PDB file of C-alpha atoms in Angstrom:
ATOM      1  CA  MET M 775     -18.925   4.078 -16.737  1.00 77.00           C
ATOM      2  CA  ARG M 776     -16.395   6.806 -15.906  1.00 82.00           C
ATOM      3  CA  ILE M 777     -13.798   6.671 -13.123  1.00 81.00           C
ATOM      4  CA  VAL M 778     -13.456  10.322 -12.067  1.00 87.00           C
ATOM      5  CA  ARG M 779     -11.424   9.845  -8.869  1.00 84.00           C
ATOM      6  CA  LEU M 780     -13.485  12.426  -6.977  1.00 88.00           C
ATOM      7  CA  GLY M 781     -11.752  11.534  -3.706  1.00 84.00           C
ATOM      8  CA  GLN M 782      -8.296  12.478  -5.016  1.00 84.00           C
ATOM      9  CA  GLY M 783      -6.398  14.315  -2.274  1.00 83.00           C
ATOM     10  CA  VAL M 784      -9.284  14.436   0.220  1.00 83.00           C
ATOM     11  CA  ASP M 785      -7.439  12.378   2.842  1.00 80.00           C
ATOM     12  CA  ARG M 786      -4.469  14.764   2.703  1.00 84.00           C
ATOM     13  CA  THR M 787      -6.156  18.158   2.238  1.00 88.00           C
ATOM     14  CA  GLY M 788      -9.692  17.652   3.485  1.00 88.00           C
ATOM     15  CA  ARG M 789     -10.924  19.209   0.237  1.00 92.00           C
ATOM     16  CA  LEU M 790     -12.099  18.028  -3.171  1.00 92.00           C
ATOM     17  CA  ASP M 791      -9.456  18.733  -5.797  1.00 91.00           C
ATOM     18  CA  PRO M 792     -10.653  21.214  -8.487  1.00 94.00           C
ATOM     19  CA  ALA M 793      -9.382  18.836 -11.185  1.00 93.00           C
ATOM     20  CA  ALA M 794     -11.460  16.012  -9.685  1.00 92.00           C
ATOM     21  CA  ILE M 795     -14.557  18.216  -9.621  1.00 94.00           C
ATOM     22  CA  GLU M 796     -13.941  19.095 -13.279  1.00 96.00           C
ATOM     23  CA  ARG M 797     -13.567  15.423 -14.251  1.00 95.00           C
ATOM     24  CA  THR M 798     -16.866  14.747 -12.525  1.00 95.00           C
ATOM     25  CA  ARG M 799     -18.503  17.684 -14.317  1.00 96.00           C
ATOM     26  CA  VAL M 800     -17.413  16.324 -17.705  1.00 96.00           C
ATOM     27  CA  ALA M 801     -18.814  12.874 -16.873  1.00 95.00           C
ATOM     28  CA  LEU M 802     -22.100  14.338 -15.630  1.00 96.00           C
ATOM     29  CA  ALA M 803     -22.426  16.419 -18.799  1.00 96.00           C
ATOM     30  CA  GLU M 804     -22.103  13.214 -20.842  1.00 96.00           C
ATOM     31  CA  TYR M 805     -24.726  11.546 -18.660  1.00 95.00           C
ATOM     32  CA  ARG M 806     -27.047  14.554 -19.041  1.00 96.00           C
ATOM     33  CA  GLU M 807     -26.897  14.120 -22.811  1.00 96.00           C
ATOM     34  CA  LEU M 808     -27.757  10.427 -22.469  1.00 96.00           C
ATOM     35  CA  ILE M 809     -30.601  11.239 -20.079  1.00 95.00           C
ATOM     36  CA  ASP M 810     -32.049  13.727 -22.569  1.00 96.00           C
ATOM     37  CA  THR M 811     -31.553  11.410 -25.551  1.00 96.00           C
ATOM     38  CA  HIS M 812     -33.336   8.510 -23.874  1.00 96.00           C
ATOM     39  CA  GLN M 813     -35.904  10.722 -22.105  1.00 95.00           C
ATOM     40  CA  VAL M 814     -35.122   9.281 -18.691  1.00 92.00           C
ATOM     41  CA  LYS M 815     -37.767  10.246 -16.151  1.00 90.00           C
ATOM     42  CA  ARG M 816     -36.304   9.044 -12.853  1.00 91.00           C
ATOM     43  CA  ILE M 817     -32.773   9.979 -11.804  1.00 91.00           C
ATOM     44  CA  ARG M 818     -30.863   9.382  -8.603  1.00 93.00           C
ATOM     45  CA  MET M 819     -27.471  11.059  -8.224  1.00 92.00           C
ATOM     46  CA  VAL M 820     -25.654   9.534  -5.244  1.00 93.00           C
ATOM     47  CA  ALA M 821     -22.422  10.797  -3.679  1.00 91.00           C
ATOM     48  CA  THR M 822     -20.423   8.840  -1.111  1.00 83.00           C
ATOM     49  CA  SER M 823     -17.266   8.994   1.017  1.00 75.00           C
ATOM     50  CA  ALA M 824     -15.368  11.893  -0.570  1.00 79.00           C
ATOM     51  CA  THR M 825     -18.284  14.313  -0.347  1.00 86.00           C
ATOM     52  CA  ARG M 826     -18.979  13.317   3.244  1.00 81.00           C
ATOM     53  CA  ASP M 827     -15.457  14.346   4.228  1.00 77.00           C
ATOM     54  CA  ALA M 828     -14.654  17.398   2.066  1.00 86.00           C
ATOM     55  CA  ALA M 829     -14.750  20.951   3.424  1.00 90.00           C
ATOM     56  CA  ASN M 830     -15.595  22.369  -0.011  1.00 92.00           C
ATOM     57  CA  ALA M 831     -18.447  19.951  -0.719  1.00 91.00           C
ATOM     58  CA  PRO M 832     -20.791  22.931  -1.400  1.00 92.00           C
ATOM     59  CA  ASP M 833     -18.744  23.716  -4.536  1.00 93.00           C
ATOM     60  CA  PHE M 834     -19.352  20.166  -5.707  1.00 93.00           C
ATOM     61  CA  HIS M 835     -23.076  20.400  -5.053  1.00 94.00           C
ATOM     62  CA  ASP M 836     -23.338  23.671  -6.979  1.00 95.00           C
ATOM     63  CA  MET M 837     -21.584  22.040  -9.940  1.00 96.00           C
ATOM     64  CA  VAL M 838     -23.854  18.984  -9.887  1.00 96.00           C
ATOM     65  CA  LEU M 839     -27.023  21.059  -9.810  1.00 96.00           C
ATOM     66  CA  ALA M 840     -25.816  23.288 -12.650  1.00 96.00           C
ATOM     67  CA  THR M 841     -24.651  20.378 -14.819  1.00 96.00           C
ATOM     68  CA  LEU M 842     -27.200  17.664 -14.124  1.00 94.00           C
ATOM     69  CA  GLY M 843     -30.177  19.791 -13.167  1.00 92.00           C
ATOM     70  CA  GLN M 844     -30.662  17.697 -10.063  1.00 90.00           C
ATOM     71  CA  PRO M 845     -28.979  17.804  -6.647  1.00 93.00           C
ATOM     72  CA  ALA M 846     -26.546  15.164  -5.458  1.00 93.00           C
ATOM     73  CA  GLU M 847     -27.751  12.992  -2.601  1.00 93.00           C
ATOM     74  CA  VAL M 848     -24.960  12.491  -0.063  1.00 91.00           C
ATOM     75  CA  ILE M 849     -25.664   9.149   1.564  1.00 89.00           C
ATOM     76  CA  THR M 850     -24.334   7.937   4.904  1.00 87.00           C
ATOM     77  CA  GLY M 851     -21.898   5.074   5.247  1.00 79.00           C
ATOM     78  CA  GLN M 852     -24.764   2.864   6.426  1.00 82.00           C
ATOM     79  CA  GLU M 853     -26.890   3.763   3.399  1.00 87.00           C
ATOM     80  CA  GLU M 854     -23.913   3.105   1.137  1.00 84.00           C
ATOM     81  CA  ALA M 855     -23.461  -0.303   2.744  1.00 83.00           C
ATOM     82  CA  ALA M 856     -27.139  -1.214   2.300  1.00 86.00           C
ATOM     83  CA  LEU M 857     -27.126  -0.255  -1.383  1.00 90.00           C
ATOM     84  CA  SER M 858     -23.921  -2.208  -1.972  1.00 86.00           C
ATOM     85  CA  PHE M 859     -25.440  -5.253  -0.272  1.00 89.00           C
ATOM     86  CA  ALA M 860     -28.613  -5.057  -2.360  1.00 89.00           C
ATOM     87  CA  GLY M 861     -26.595  -4.924  -5.562  1.00 90.00           C
ATOM     88  CA  ALA M 862     -24.127  -7.627  -4.559  1.00 90.00           C
ATOM     89  CA  VAL M 863     -26.582 -10.339  -3.518  1.00 89.00           C
ATOM     90  CA  ALA M 864     -28.855  -9.915  -6.536  1.00 85.00           C
ATOM     91  CA  GLY M 865     -28.651 -13.188  -8.447  1.00 85.00           C
ATOM     92  CA  LEU M 866     -27.187 -15.164  -5.533  1.00 89.00           C
ATOM     93  CA  PRO M 867     -29.159 -17.900  -3.705  1.00 88.00           C
ATOM     94  CA  SER M 868     -31.432 -16.283  -1.115  1.00 82.00           C
ATOM     95  CA  GLY M 869     -30.956 -18.842   1.661  1.00 75.00           C
ATOM     96  CA  PRO M 870     -27.548 -18.245   3.266  1.00 82.00           C
ATOM     97  CA  GLU M 871     -26.265 -15.210   5.081  1.00 92.00           C
ATOM     98  CA  TYR M 872     -23.747 -13.094   3.204  1.00 94.00           C
ATOM     99  CA  VAL M 873     -20.977 -10.793   4.319  1.00 95.00           C
ATOM    100  CA  VAL M 874     -20.431  -8.193   1.609  1.00 94.00           C
ATOM    101  CA  VAL M 875     -17.282  -6.065   1.407  1.00 94.00           C
ATOM    102  CA  ASP M 876     -17.236  -3.079  -0.935  1.00 91.00           C
ATOM    103  CA  ILE M 877     -13.723  -1.661  -1.401  1.00 94.00           C
ATOM    104  CA  GLY M 878     -14.203   1.868  -2.699  1.00 89.00           C
ATOM    105  CA  GLY M 879     -11.878   4.797  -3.200  1.00 87.00           C
ATOM    106  CA  GLY M 880     -12.348   6.477   0.163  1.00 84.00           C
ATOM    107  CA  SER M 881     -13.962   3.786   2.282  1.00 87.00           C
ATOM    108  CA  THR M 882     -14.684   0.081   2.602  1.00 92.00           C
ATOM    109  CA  GLU M 883     -18.115  -1.100   3.676  1.00 89.00           C
ATOM    110  CA  PHE M 884     -18.735  -4.304   5.635  1.00 94.00           C
ATOM    111  CA  VAL M 885     -22.308  -5.616   5.533  1.00 94.00           C
ATOM    112  CA  ARG M 886     -23.964  -8.773   6.874  1.00 94.00           C
ATOM    113  CA  GLY M 887     -27.441  -9.875   5.940  1.00 93.00           C
ATOM    114  CA  SER M 888     -29.707 -12.339   4.188  1.00 89.00           C
ATOM    115  CA  GLY M 889     -32.163 -11.867   1.346  1.00 83.00           C
ATOM    116  CA  ASP M 890     -33.113  -8.197   1.290  1.00 79.00           C
ATOM    117  CA  THR M 891     -32.448  -7.678   5.003  1.00 87.00           C
ATOM    118  CA  VAL M 892     -29.262  -6.074   6.325  1.00 90.00           C
ATOM    119  CA  THR M 893     -28.555  -6.995   9.943  1.00 92.00           C
ATOM    120  CA  HIS M 894     -25.186  -5.271  10.507  1.00 93.00           C
ATOM    121  CA  SER M 895     -23.176  -2.705   8.565  1.00 92.00           C
ATOM    122  CA  ILE M 896     -20.241  -0.369   9.048  1.00 91.00           C
ATOM    123  CA  SER M 897     -18.220   1.967   6.834  1.00 88.00           C
ATOM    124  CA  THR M 898     -14.452   2.215   7.420  1.00 91.00           C
ATOM    125  CA  ASP M 899     -12.036   4.811   6.025  1.00 87.00           C
ATOM    126  CA  ILE M 900      -9.699   2.471   4.130  1.00 92.00           C
ATOM    127  CA  GLY M 901     -10.474   2.974   0.452  1.00 91.00           C
ATOM    128  CA  CYS M 902      -7.863   2.232  -2.224  1.00 93.00           C
ATOM    129  CA  VAL M 903      -7.357   5.910  -3.126  1.00 91.00           C
ATOM    130  CA  ARG M 904      -7.143   7.023   0.505  1.00 91.00           C
ATOM    131  CA  MET M 905      -4.622   4.300   1.412  1.00 94.00           C
ATOM    132  CA  THR M 906      -2.507   4.933  -1.699  1.00 95.00           C
ATOM    133  CA  GLU M 907      -2.266   8.655  -0.978  1.00 91.00           C
ATOM    134  CA  ARG M 908      -1.599   8.094   2.707  1.00 93.00           C
ATOM    135  CA  HIS M 909       1.085   5.406   2.438  1.00 96.00           C
ATOM    136  CA  LEU M 910       2.397   4.547  -1.044  1.00 95.00           C
ATOM    137  CA  HIS M 911       4.767   7.269  -2.242  1.00 95.00           C
ATOM    138  CA  THR M 912       7.484   5.194  -3.938  1.00 95.00           C
ATOM    139  CA  ASP M 913       7.217   3.306  -7.237  1.00 94.00           C
ATOM    140  CA  PRO M 914       7.129   0.403  -6.563  1.00 95.00           C
ATOM    141  CA  PRO M 915       6.303   0.774  -2.859  1.00 96.00           C
ATOM    142  CA  THR M 916       8.995   0.147  -0.270  1.00 97.00           C
ATOM    143  CA  ALA M 917       8.675  -2.538   2.390  1.00 97.00           C
ATOM    144  CA  ALA M 918       8.224   0.171   5.027  1.00 97.00           C
ATOM    145  CA  GLU M 919       5.356   1.762   3.079  1.00 97.00           C
ATOM    146  CA  LEU M 920       3.645  -1.583   2.623  1.00 97.00           C
ATOM    147  CA  GLU M 921       4.016  -2.365   6.328  1.00 96.00           C
ATOM    148  CA  ALA M 922       2.527   1.008   7.308  1.00 96.00           C
ATOM    149  CA  LEU M 923      -0.420   0.442   4.987  1.00 97.00           C
ATOM    150  CA  GLN M 924      -0.852  -3.062   6.379  1.00 95.00           C
ATOM    151  CA  ARG M 925      -1.046  -1.761   9.964  1.00 95.00           C
ATOM    152  CA  ASP M 926      -3.586   0.889   9.017  1.00 94.00           C
ATOM    153  CA  VAL M 927      -5.740  -1.529   7.045  1.00 96.00           C
ATOM    154  CA  SER M 928      -5.524  -4.288   9.661  1.00 96.00           C
ATOM    155  CA  ALA M 929      -6.931  -2.052  12.396  1.00 95.00           C
ATOM    156  CA  ALA M 930      -9.866  -0.956  10.232  1.00 95.00           C
ATOM    157  CA  VAL M 931     -10.607  -4.486   9.026  1.00 95.00           C
ATOM    158  CA  GLN M 932     -10.645  -5.788  12.600  1.00 95.00           C
ATOM    159  CA  LYS M 933     -13.087  -3.014  13.500  1.00 95.00           C
ATOM    160  CA  GLY M 934     -15.305  -3.830  10.531  1.00 94.00           C
ATOM    161  CA  LEU M 935     -15.358  -7.572  11.102  1.00 94.00           C
ATOM    162  CA  SER M 936     -16.000  -7.276  14.830  1.00 93.00           C
ATOM    163  CA  HIS M 937     -18.932  -4.937  14.164  1.00 94.00           C
ATOM    164  CA  ILE M 938     -20.742  -7.251  11.748  1.00 92.00           C
ATOM    165  CA  GLY M 939     -20.352 -10.275  14.019  1.00 86.00           C
ATOM    166  CA  THR M 940     -19.501 -13.901  13.450  1.00 81.00           C
ATOM    167  CA  GLY M 941     -21.436 -16.918  12.298  1.00 83.00           C
ATOM    168  CA  PRO M 942     -21.828 -18.952   9.106  1.00 86.00           C
ATOM    169  CA  ALA M 943     -21.921 -16.794   5.990  1.00 92.00           C
ATOM    170  CA  ARG M 944     -20.480 -16.517   2.500  1.00 94.00           C
ATOM    171  CA  LEU M 945     -18.102 -13.670   1.693  1.00 96.00           C
ATOM    172  CA  VAL M 946     -18.864 -11.514  -1.359  1.00 96.00           C
ATOM    173  CA  GLY M 947     -16.441  -8.881  -2.663  1.00 96.00           C
ATOM    174  CA  LEU M 948     -17.319  -6.132  -5.081  1.00 92.00           C
ATOM    175  CA  ALA M 949     -16.097  -2.975  -6.824  1.00 89.00           C
ATOM    176  CA  GLY M 950     -13.137  -2.479  -9.117  1.00 91.00           C
ATOM    177  CA  SER M 951     -10.312  -3.570  -6.831  1.00 95.00           C
ATOM    178  CA  VAL M 952     -11.956  -6.941  -6.208  1.00 97.00           C
ATOM    179  CA  THR M 953     -12.988  -7.582  -9.812  1.00 97.00           C
ATOM    180  CA  THR M 954      -9.517  -6.611 -11.048  1.00 98.00           C
ATOM    181  CA  VAL M 955      -7.851  -9.004  -8.599  1.00 98.00           C
ATOM    182  CA  GLY M 956     -10.315 -11.615  -9.828  1.00 97.00           C
ATOM    183  CA  ALA M 957      -9.415 -10.995 -13.464  1.00 98.00           C
ATOM    184  CA  ILE M 958      -5.692 -11.324 -12.721  1.00 98.00           C
ATOM    185  CA  ALA M 959      -6.219 -14.470 -10.628  1.00 98.00           C
ATOM    186  CA  LEU M 960      -8.179 -16.034 -13.491  1.00 97.00           C
ATOM    187  CA  GLY M 961      -5.301 -15.328 -15.863  1.00 96.00           C
ATOM    188  CA  LEU M 962      -7.446 -13.296 -18.251  1.00 96.00           C
ATOM    189  CA  THR M 963      -5.702 -11.413 -21.047  1.00 94.00           C
ATOM    190  CA  LYS M 964      -8.842  -9.361 -21.713  1.00 94.00           C
ATOM    191  CA  TYR M 965     -11.376  -8.145 -19.159  1.00 95.00           C
ATOM    192  CA  ASP M 966     -14.349 -10.514 -19.326  1.00 96.00           C
ATOM    193  CA  ARG M 967     -17.202  -9.466 -17.054  1.00 94.00           C
ATOM    194  CA  ASP M 968     -19.113 -12.712 -17.506  1.00 95.00           C
ATOM    195  CA  ARG M 969     -16.148 -14.873 -16.469  1.00 97.00           C
ATOM    196  CA  ILE M 970     -15.321 -12.656 -13.501  1.00 97.00           C
ATOM    197  CA  HIS M 971     -18.876 -12.370 -12.143  1.00 95.00           C
ATOM    198  CA  HIS M 972     -19.470 -14.964  -9.397  1.00 95.00           C
ATOM    199  CA  SER M 973     -16.017 -16.484  -9.806  1.00 96.00           C
ATOM    200  CA  VAL M 974     -14.598 -17.727  -6.502  1.00 97.00           C
ATOM    201  CA  LEU M 975     -11.145 -16.780  -5.225  1.00 98.00           C
ATOM    202  CA  SER M 976      -9.303 -18.552  -2.435  1.00 97.00           C
ATOM    203  CA  THR M 977      -7.188 -16.738   0.128  1.00 97.00           C
ATOM    204  CA  ALA M 978      -4.142 -18.154  -1.675  1.00 97.00           C
ATOM    205  CA  ASP M 979      -5.347 -16.617  -4.965  1.00 97.00           C
ATOM    206  CA  VAL M 980      -5.672 -13.191  -3.365  1.00 98.00           C
ATOM    207  CA  GLU M 981      -2.309 -13.506  -1.587  1.00 97.00           C
ATOM    208  CA  ARG M 982      -0.606 -14.396  -4.876  1.00 97.00           C
ATOM    209  CA  VAL M 983      -2.062 -11.461  -6.806  1.00 97.00           C
ATOM    210  CA  ALA M 984      -1.437  -8.959  -3.994  1.00 97.00           C
ATOM    211  CA  ASP M 985       2.187 -10.087  -3.664  1.00 97.00           C
ATOM    212  CA  GLN M 986       2.663  -9.881  -7.438  1.00 97.00           C
ATOM    213  CA  LEU M 987       1.225  -6.374  -7.747  1.00 98.00           C
ATOM    214  CA  SER M 988       3.228  -5.060  -4.783  1.00 97.00           C
ATOM    215  CA  THR M 989       6.515  -5.713  -6.615  1.00 96.00           C
ATOM    216  CA  LEU M 990       5.542  -3.999  -9.879  1.00 97.00           C
ATOM    217  CA  ASP M 991       6.091  -0.359 -10.748  1.00 97.00           C
ATOM    218  CA  HIS M 992       3.435   1.789 -12.429  1.00 97.00           C
ATOM    219  CA  ALA M 993       4.590   0.992 -15.963  1.00 97.00           C
ATOM    220  CA  GLN M 994       4.604  -2.749 -15.297  1.00 97.00           C
ATOM    221  CA  ARG M 995       1.116  -2.640 -13.783  1.00 98.00           C
ATOM    222  CA  ALA M 996      -0.109  -0.633 -16.770  1.00 97.00           C
ATOM    223  CA  GLU M 997       0.995  -3.472 -19.046  1.00 96.00           C
ATOM    224  CA  ILE M 998      -1.515  -5.827 -17.391  1.00 97.00           C
ATOM    225  CA  ALA M 999      -4.404  -5.598 -19.838  1.00 95.00           C
ATOM    226  CA  VAL M1000      -7.181  -6.269 -17.312  1.00 97.00           C
ATOM    227  CA  ILE M1001      -6.258  -3.299 -15.095  1.00 96.00           C
ATOM    228  CA  TYR M1002      -8.345  -0.294 -16.134  1.00 92.00           C
ATOM    229  CA  PRO M1003      -6.046   2.720 -16.762  1.00 90.00           C
ATOM    230  CA  GLY M1004      -7.728   4.741 -14.031  1.00 86.00           C
ATOM    231  CA  ARG M1005      -7.012   2.006 -11.505  1.00 93.00           C
ATOM    232  CA  VAL M1006      -3.314   1.334 -12.187  1.00 96.00           C
ATOM    233  CA  ASP M1007      -2.039   3.640  -9.441  1.00 93.00           C
ATOM    234  CA  VAL M1008      -4.419   2.412  -6.705  1.00 95.00           C
ATOM    235  CA  ILE M1009      -4.725  -1.324  -7.384  1.00 97.00           C
ATOM    236  CA  ILE M1010      -1.920  -2.263  -4.973  1.00 98.00           C
ATOM    237  CA  ALA M1011      -3.780  -0.715  -2.049  1.00 97.00           C
ATOM    238  CA  GLY M1012      -7.051  -2.284  -3.192  1.00 97.00           C
ATOM    239  CA  ALA M1013      -5.481  -5.733  -3.416  1.00 97.00           C
ATOM    240  CA  LEU M1014      -3.869  -5.364   0.017  1.00 98.00           C
ATOM    241  CA  ILE M1015      -7.184  -4.368   1.586  1.00 97.00           C
ATOM    242  CA  LEU M1016      -8.803  -7.480   0.110  1.00 98.00           C
ATOM    243  CA  ARG M1017      -5.863  -9.602   1.270  1.00 97.00           C
ATOM    244  CA  GLU M1018      -6.236  -8.379   4.847  1.00 96.00           C
ATOM    245  CA  ILE M1019      -9.976  -9.062   4.781  1.00 96.00           C
ATOM    246  CA  MET M1020      -9.290 -12.623   3.629  1.00 95.00           C
ATOM    247  CA  ARG M1021      -6.606 -13.147   6.265  1.00 95.00           C
ATOM    248  CA  SER M1022      -8.621 -11.735   9.142  1.00 93.00           C
ATOM    249  CA  SER M1023     -12.077 -13.067   8.311  1.00 91.00           C
ATOM    250  CA  GLY M1024     -11.136 -16.721   7.989  1.00 89.00           C
ATOM    251  CA  PHE M1025     -13.736 -17.292   5.270  1.00 92.00           C
ATOM    252  CA  GLY M1026     -11.195 -18.912   2.963  1.00 92.00           C
ATOM    253  CA  GLN M1027     -13.053 -17.928  -0.202  1.00 96.00           C
ATOM    254  CA  VAL M1028     -14.644 -14.816  -1.677  1.00 97.00           C
ATOM    255  CA  ILE M1029     -17.317 -14.654  -4.370  1.00 96.00           C
ATOM    256  CA  VAL M1030     -16.410 -11.911  -6.853  1.00 96.00           C
ATOM    257  CA  SER M1031     -19.428  -9.833  -7.854  1.00 94.00           C
ATOM    258  CA  GLU M1032     -19.742  -7.480 -10.815  1.00 93.00           C
ATOM    259  CA  HIS M1033     -23.003  -6.298  -9.251  1.00 90.00           C
ATOM    260  CA  ASP M1034     -22.371  -3.475  -6.810  1.00 85.00           C
ATOM    261  CA  ILE M1035     -23.724  -0.219  -5.416  1.00 86.00           C
ATOM    262  CA  LEU M1036     -24.716   0.952  -8.912  1.00 89.00           C
ATOM    263  CA  ASP M1037     -27.073  -2.017  -9.198  1.00 90.00           C
ATOM    264  CA  GLY M1038     -28.418  -1.286  -5.730  1.00 90.00           C
ATOM    265  CA  ILE M1039     -29.073   2.341  -6.676  1.00 91.00           C
ATOM    266  CA  ALA M1040     -30.759   1.309  -9.935  1.00 91.00           C
ATOM    267  CA  ALA M1041     -32.991  -1.132  -8.056  1.00 88.00           C
ATOM    268  CA  SER M1042     -33.953   1.589  -5.568  1.00 88.00           C
ATOM    269  CA  VAL M1043     -35.041   3.856  -8.435  1.00 88.00           C
ATOM    270  CA  ALA M1044     -36.958   1.070 -10.173  1.00 84.00           C
ATOM    271  CA  SER M1045     -38.882   0.255  -7.006  1.00 77.00           C
TER     272      SER M1045
END
């Protein structure tokens, strides 16, 4: 897996950064080699929030076609939510309803459903990259910056939760911000996917990790072994988004899932 940070700067400029497009090109070139080596027959290239918002998205699409030999499929927020849900609930008991939250770079998806059926979904513009670029400009962040981020996130979370409705359900969180918070809460000194997957965090666990991260500067966060280098600068925002979801939803616990939209996309290709 490669973190290319394609959404870098989109919230501020409305455009994909040339450096981000180049990082994506390099990753796609590596994937093209793997595809050729393993003679892969079915490919699905999916693009999400950043490419929905960027004015220069055509430049990105030209690059993808030239590098991968296949066009990128820009999916809607609702399609993104459905794929995230399919990936997240794979391997979980099929009986109860689930509320799945997918904290991405540019957006966070809220999805409610059961089994393979999605009943409600909404995409909100509060990803960890977008919120970091919009609010967190000091290292470590100031109280005023954290409060501004909190207000922004709270409004979007309330919108997301009200859209998907109430009723008994289990909360599932996925993507790198959630799994990283899970790894820190578990006290891991090395990232262990098997221990993180389907671990359960309480609201108090999330509060503790979010408060801890908010006081650390970039260098101190980088010393935490379970934080992937490409996530060090955005993990505070990701943790605060998860914290607000826990506070506002009242679920009390979140199941951490290592299965996410990638698994949902893979399943869609396999079917």
